[in-house]
Amino acid sequence: MSYPIVILGSGRGSNAEALLQSELNKKLGLAKIAALISDREDADILSLGQKYKVPAIYIDAGCESDHLTNTAEQVYIERISSFSPKLIVLAGFMRIINSPLIDAFKGRVINLHPSLLPSFPGIDSIQEAFEYGVKITGCTVHWVTPELDAGPIINQKEVHIDESDTLELLTRKIHVAEHQLLPEVVSHLSNVN
Ligand code: GAR
């Protein structure tokens, strides 16, 4: 049985790399990373394609704002479908996904978010949690629904904010937690679905 997954990201791709490394180390259950897709032509996540021998594809979002145009969303649906994925992972994909894409892959899209949802949804979540002064924050993996960052939570990992933490230190601690949480969730889903 195979469990192809497609990863969407806009930036560094450290979480995509955590998944790729987990697959290499046979720690990703039945999951196999079928493709990396980005809305940014120069995103580092795309360079992982060559390193890990996985297709890495840039698809124009059609606009400069925080969403995909309807036309672009159709292109995303077609390209993603061509890999017949069982799961689509949003790992730092900084565009709002609309209903056509969510409906096309109903119950198969998950998102990684750098806070303990429902606290601090949206962007700049790490900074907001830090500035608010919470003592515990973390990261969340949840199912994607039309409401932003509000779908059912699959799992979370907490991160304690110490007195000596700076925003940079906290950001690093959250990334470390994400690199553990996301592969654990993907592995688990691949084994139960
Ligand atoms: C991660 O911290 C992820 O939680 C966040 O973007 C970062 C991507 O890092 N996602 C969001 O903020 C979504 N609202 P990466 O490109 O190194 O994986």
mmCIF file of N, CA, C and O in Angstrom, residues 7-22 36 43-48 51-52 91-92 112 171-172 174-180 182-183:
data_model
loop_
_atom_site.group_PDB
_atom_site.id
_atom_site.type_symbol
_atom_site.label_atom_id
_atom_site.label_comp_id
_atom_site.label_asym_id
_atom_site.label_seq_id
_atom_site.Cartn_x
_atom_site.Cartn_y
_atom_site.Cartn_z
ATOM 1 N N ILE A 7 3.641 18.141 -0.805
ATOM 2 C CA ILE A 7 3.903 19.209 0.171
ATOM 3 C C ILE A 7 3.867 20.563 -0.530
ATOM 4 O O ILE A 7 4.506 20.737 -1.574
ATOM 5 N N LEU A 8 3.133 21.504 0.039
ATOM 6 C CA LEU A 8 3.090 22.870 -0.485
ATOM 7 C C LEU A 8 3.807 23.795 0.498
ATOM 8 O O LEU A 8 3.502 23.752 1.708
ATOM 9 N N GLY A 9 4.723 24.625 0.002
ATOM 10 C CA GLY A 9 5.417 25.561 0.877
ATOM 11 C C GLY A 9 5.845 26.799 0.113
ATOM 12 O O GLY A 9 5.943 26.779 -1.113
ATOM 13 N N SER A 10 6.106 27.864 0.875
ATOM 14 C CA SER A 10 6.477 29.131 0.229
ATOM 15 C C SER A 10 7.879 29.598 0.589
ATOM 16 O O SER A 10 8.359 30.583 0.047
ATOM 17 N N GLY A 11 8.523 28.912 1.551
ATOM 18 C CA GLY A 11 9.776 29.497 2.052
ATOM 19 C C GLY A 11 10.935 28.545 2.170
ATOM 20 O O GLY A 11 11.259 27.821 1.233
ATOM 21 N N ARG A 12 11.512 28.536 3.370
ATOM 22 C CA ARG A 12 12.725 27.765 3.642
ATOM 23 C C ARG A 12 12.584 26.280 3.381
ATOM 24 O O ARG A 12 13.520 25.607 2.978
ATOM 25 N N GLY A 13 11.429 25.732 3.734
ATOM 26 C CA GLY A 13 11.214 24.309 3.520
ATOM 27 C C GLY A 13 11.845 23.426 4.576
ATOM 28 O O GLY A 13 12.062 22.242 4.340
ATOM 29 N N SER A 14 12.103 23.982 5.774
ATOM 30 C CA SER A 14 12.739 23.131 6.792
ATOM 31 C C SER A 14 11.799 22.014 7.231
ATOM 32 O O SER A 14 12.254 20.918 7.574
ATOM 33 N N ASN A 15 10.503 22.271 7.201
ATOM 34 C CA ASN A 15 9.562 21.203 7.574
ATOM 35 C C ASN A 15 9.422 20.176 6.462
ATOM 36 O O ASN A 15 9.263 18.986 6.730
ATOM 37 N N ALA A 16 9.490 20.638 5.207
ATOM 38 C CA ALA A 16 9.494 19.685 4.091
ATOM 39 C C ALA A 16 10.733 18.799 4.212
ATOM 40 O O ALA A 16 10.670 17.580 4.015
ATOM 41 N N GLU A 17 11.867 19.415 4.584
ATOM 42 C CA GLU A 17 13.096 18.628 4.715
ATOM 43 C C GLU A 17 12.991 17.649 5.885
ATOM 44 O O GLU A 17 13.486 16.514 5.786
ATOM 45 N N ALA A 18 12.331 18.048 6.960
ATOM 46 C CA ALA A 18 12.145 17.110 8.085
ATOM 47 C C ALA A 18 11.346 15.894 7.615
ATOM 48 O O ALA A 18 11.628 14.760 8.009
ATOM 49 N N LEU A 19 10.361 16.128 6.746
ATOM 50 C CA LEU A 19 9.573 15.006 6.212
ATOM 51 C C LEU A 19 10.423 14.151 5.274
ATOM 52 O O LEU A 19 10.377 12.915 5.336
ATOM 53 N N LEU A 20 11.201 14.795 4.419
ATOM 54 C CA LEU A 20 12.050 14.050 3.472
ATOM 55 C C LEU A 20 13.075 13.205 4.230
ATOM 56 O O LEU A 20 13.320 12.045 3.892
ATOM 57 N N GLN A 21 13.664 13.793 5.277
ATOM 58 C CA GLN A 21 14.644 13.058 6.091
ATOM 59 C C GLN A 21 13.979 11.883 6.804
ATOM 60 O O GLN A 21 14.545 10.793 6.877
ATOM 61 N N SER A 22 12.779 12.123 7.310
ATOM 62 C CA SER A 22 12.064 11.044 7.996
ATOM 63 C C SER A 22 11.783 9.899 7.034
ATOM 64 O O SER A 22 11.900 8.730 7.404
ATOM 65 N N LEU A 36 7.009 18.401 -4.354
ATOM 66 C CA LEU A 36 7.056 19.651 -3.595
ATOM 67 C C LEU A 36 6.531 20.735 -4.529
ATOM 68 O O LEU A 36 6.969 20.812 -5.683
ATOM 69 N N ALA A 43 11.831 30.035 -3.873
ATOM 70 C CA ALA A 43 11.749 29.489 -2.515
ATOM 71 C C ALA A 43 12.751 28.352 -2.332
ATOM 72 O O ALA A 43 12.898 27.496 -3.203
ATOM 73 N N ASP A 44 13.399 28.342 -1.163
ATOM 74 C CA ASP A 44 14.386 27.296 -0.868
ATOM 75 C C ASP A 44 13.779 25.902 -0.899
ATOM 76 O O ASP A 44 14.462 24.930 -1.191
ATOM 77 N N ILE A 45 12.501 25.805 -0.583
ATOM 78 C CA ILE A 45 11.857 24.482 -0.572
ATOM 79 C C ILE A 45 12.033 23.784 -1.929
ATOM 80 O O ILE A 45 12.195 22.566 -1.984
ATOM 81 N N LEU A 46 12.076 24.550 -3.009
ATOM 82 C CA LEU A 46 12.188 23.924 -4.344
ATOM 83 C C LEU A 46 13.569 23.291 -4.561
ATOM 84 O O LEU A 46 13.696 22.323 -5.310
ATOM 85 N N SER A 47 14.576 23.856 -3.887
ATOM 86 C CA SER A 47 15.920 23.295 -4.075
ATOM 87 C C SER A 47 16.043 21.909 -3.428
ATOM 88 O O SER A 47 16.967 21.151 -3.714
ATOM 89 N N LEU A 48 15.101 21.565 -2.557
ATOM 90 C CA LEU A 48 15.125 20.234 -1.933
ATOM 91 C C LEU A 48 14.810 19.145 -2.953
ATOM 92 O O LEU A 48 15.159 17.988 -2.755
ATOM 93 N N LYS A 51 18.014 17.745 -4.282
ATOM 94 C CA LYS A 51 18.755 17.058 -3.211
ATOM 95 C C LYS A 51 18.143 15.691 -2.887
ATOM 96 O O LYS A 51 18.854 14.727 -2.632
ATOM 97 N N TYR A 52 16.806 15.624 -2.892
ATOM 98 C CA TYR A 52 16.138 14.372 -2.479
ATOM 99 C C TYR A 52 15.499 13.635 -3.661
ATOM 100 O O TYR A 52 14.762 12.682 -3.445
ATOM 101 N N ALA A 91 3.027 23.157 4.474
ATOM 102 C CA ALA A 91 4.152 23.346 5.402
ATOM 103 C C ALA A 91 4.773 24.700 5.096
ATOM 104 O O ALA A 91 5.681 24.810 4.282
ATOM 105 N N GLY A 92 4.196 25.738 5.709
ATOM 106 C CA GLY A 92 4.677 27.083 5.422
ATOM 107 C C GLY A 92 4.189 27.592 4.079
ATOM 108 O O GLY A 92 4.887 28.363 3.427
ATOM 109 N N LEU A 112 0.297 22.989 8.968
ATOM 110 C CA LEU A 112 1.157 23.152 10.150
ATOM 111 C C LEU A 112 1.101 24.615 10.563
ATOM 112 O O LEU A 112 1.276 25.504 9.717
ATOM 113 N N THR A 171 11.574 31.226 18.228
ATOM 114 C CA THR A 171 11.304 30.774 16.847
ATOM 115 C C THR A 171 12.045 29.468 16.581
ATOM 116 O O THR A 171 11.469 28.522 16.024
ATOM 117 N N ARG A 172 13.300 29.407 17.030
ATOM 118 C CA ARG A 172 14.083 28.176 16.816
ATOM 119 C C ARG A 172 13.465 26.996 17.570
ATOM 120 O O ARG A 172 13.382 25.888 17.066
ATOM 121 N N ILE A 174 10.389 26.581 18.401
ATOM 122 C CA ILE A 174 9.140 26.144 17.749
ATOM 123 C C ILE A 174 9.454 25.330 16.497
ATOM 124 O O ILE A 174 8.818 24.308 16.228
ATOM 125 N N HIS A 175 10.478 25.746 15.758
ATOM 126 C CA HIS A 175 10.837 24.960 14.565
ATOM 127 C C HIS A 175 11.286 23.555 14.956
ATOM 128 O O HIS A 175 10.917 22.582 14.296
ATOM 129 N N VAL A 176 12.053 23.448 16.024
ATOM 130 C CA VAL A 176 12.482 22.109 16.486
ATOM 131 C C VAL A 176 11.247 21.252 16.804
ATOM 132 O O VAL A 176 11.154 20.087 16.405
ATOM 133 N N ALA A 177 10.287 21.850 17.492
ATOM 134 C CA ALA A 177 9.055 21.114 17.832
ATOM 135 C C ALA A 177 8.291 20.729 16.563
ATOM 136 O O ALA A 177 7.777 19.611 16.443
ATOM 137 N N GLU A 178 8.228 21.640 15.605
ATOM 138 C CA GLU A 178 7.520 21.352 14.338
ATOM 139 C C GLU A 178 8.168 20.188 13.597
ATOM 140 O O GLU A 178 7.481 19.343 13.036
ATOM 141 N N HIS A 179 9.502 20.165 13.622
ATOM 142 C CA HIS A 179 10.218 19.121 12.879
ATOM 143 C C HIS A 179 9.986 17.739 13.484
ATOM 144 O O HIS A 179 10.220 16.738 12.823
ATOM 145 N N GLN A 180 9.556 17.717 14.746
ATOM 146 C CA GLN A 180 9.177 16.431 15.351
ATOM 147 C C GLN A 180 7.693 16.141 15.085
ATOM 148 O O GLN A 180 7.320 15.034 14.696
ATOM 149 N N LEU A 182 5.371 17.269 12.854
ATOM 150 C CA LEU A 182 4.807 17.038 11.517
ATOM 151 C C LEU A 182 5.090 15.620 11.003
ATOM 152 O O LEU A 182 4.167 14.932 10.562
ATOM 153 N N PRO A 183 6.353 15.133 11.073
ATOM 154 C CA PRO A 183 6.571 13.751 10.641
ATOM 155 C C PRO A 183 5.785 12.731 11.468
ATOM 156 O O PRO A 183 5.292 11.747 10.927
#
